[in-house]
Structures are given as structure tokens and as C-alpha cells.
């Protein structure tokens, strides 16, 4: 990990210049996207419902059975 003294401190003008370059790059990408006509945001479904077999394959049989037989309700805030 670098020490605080090893880091080069930028002046306010240098930070502002870096911010303007970054914003210009974002604007350039946004203009290209608009020019290509990709302004529509897809709102459809991403994929179909997963079957129990597919879920079991992805998470593992043990985890699937453990979660399936868990009598504890999930926390709303977690």
C-alpha cells in the first residue's frame, strides 16, 4: 500500500481538468449511443423461469435441499 507521501497531490486546476476530460468522454459515448438509435431501454423479461433441476445444478444439491427444507423465514431487511 502506498504511503500518503508517495501519492502525487493534484492542484484544483488539475482535478478540474481531469473531471472535464472524463465528462467529455462520457458525453462522446452518449452521443454515439443516441446516434446509433439505441435510446430505447429494454423492459422485457431477461430469461424464463428456472426449473428446480436448473437451480439445483447451479447452487449444488446440498445447498438446494438445505434452502428448500429451511423453516426459518428470510429477513425482510437483508
Coordinates of C-alpha atoms in Angstrom, one line a residue:
X1 CA 0.0 0.0 0.0
X2 CA 1.4 3.4 -0.9
X3 CA 2.2 5.9 1.7
X4 CA 0.4 9.2 1.7
X5 CA 3.7 10.9 0.9
X6 CA 4.1 8.7 -2.2
X7 CA 0.9 10.0 -3.8
X8 CA 1.2 13.0 -6.1
X9 CA -1.2 15.8 -5.0
X10 CA -3.1 17.4 -7.8
X11 CA -3.9 21.1 -7.8
X12 CA -7.5 22.2 -8.0
X13 CA -7.0 23.1 -11.7
X14 CA -5.6 19.7 -12.5
X15 CA -8.5 18.0 -10.8
X16 CA -11.0 20.2 -12.7
X17 CA -9.2 19.4 -15.9
X18 CA -9.3 15.7 -15.3
X19 CA -13.0 16.0 -14.5
X20 CA -13.7 17.9 -17.7
X21 CA -11.8 15.2 -19.7
X22 CA -13.8 12.4 -18.0
X23 CA -17.2 14.2 -18.7
X24 CA -16.2 14.8 -22.3
X25 CA -15.5 11.1 -22.7
X26 CA -18.9 10.2 -21.2
X27 CA -20.6 12.7 -23.5
X28 CA -18.9 11.3 -26.5
X29 CA -20.1 7.8 -25.7
X30 CA -23.7 9.1 -25.0
X31 CA -23.7 10.9 -28.4
X32 CA -22.6 7.7 -30.2
X33 CA -25.4 5.7 -28.5
X34 CA -28.1 8.3 -29.4
X35 CA -26.7 8.5 -33.0
X36 CA -27.0 4.7 -33.3
X37 CA -30.6 4.8 -32.2
X38 CA -30.2 2.8 -29.0
X39 CA -32.3 5.1 -26.9
X40 CA -35.0 2.5 -26.2
X41 CA -34.5 0.9 -22.8
X42 CA -35.3 -2.8 -22.9
X43 CA -38.0 -3.6 -20.3
X44 CA -38.9 -7.2 -21.2
X45 CA -38.0 -10.3 -19.2
X46 CA -34.4 -11.3 -19.3
X47 CA -35.0 -15.1 -19.2
X48 CA -37.6 -17.7 -18.4
X49 CA -38.4 -19.3 -15.1
X50 CA -35.8 -21.6 -13.8
X51 CA -36.7 -25.2 -13.1
X52 CA -35.9 -26.9 -9.9
X53 CA -33.3 -29.0 -11.7
X54 CA -31.6 -25.9 -13.1
X55 CA -31.5 -24.3 -9.7
X56 CA -30.2 -27.5 -8.1
X57 CA -27.4 -27.6 -10.8
X58 CA -26.4 -24.0 -10.3
X59 CA -26.3 -24.0 -6.5
X60 CA -25.5 -27.6 -5.8
X61 CA -27.7 -30.3 -4.5
X62 CA -26.8 -29.9 -0.8
X63 CA -27.4 -26.1 -0.8
X64 CA -30.7 -26.6 -2.7
X65 CA -32.0 -29.2 -0.2
X66 CA -30.9 -27.1 2.8
X67 CA -32.6 -24.0 1.5
X68 CA -35.7 -25.9 0.4
X69 CA -36.1 -27.5 3.9
X70 CA -35.3 -24.4 5.9
X71 CA -38.2 -23.5 8.1
X72 CA -36.8 -20.1 9.0
X73 CA -38.3 -17.1 7.1
X74 CA -35.9 -14.7 5.4
X75 CA -35.3 -11.3 6.9
X76 CA -37.0 -8.5 5.1
X77 CA -34.1 -6.2 5.5
X78 CA -31.3 -8.5 4.5

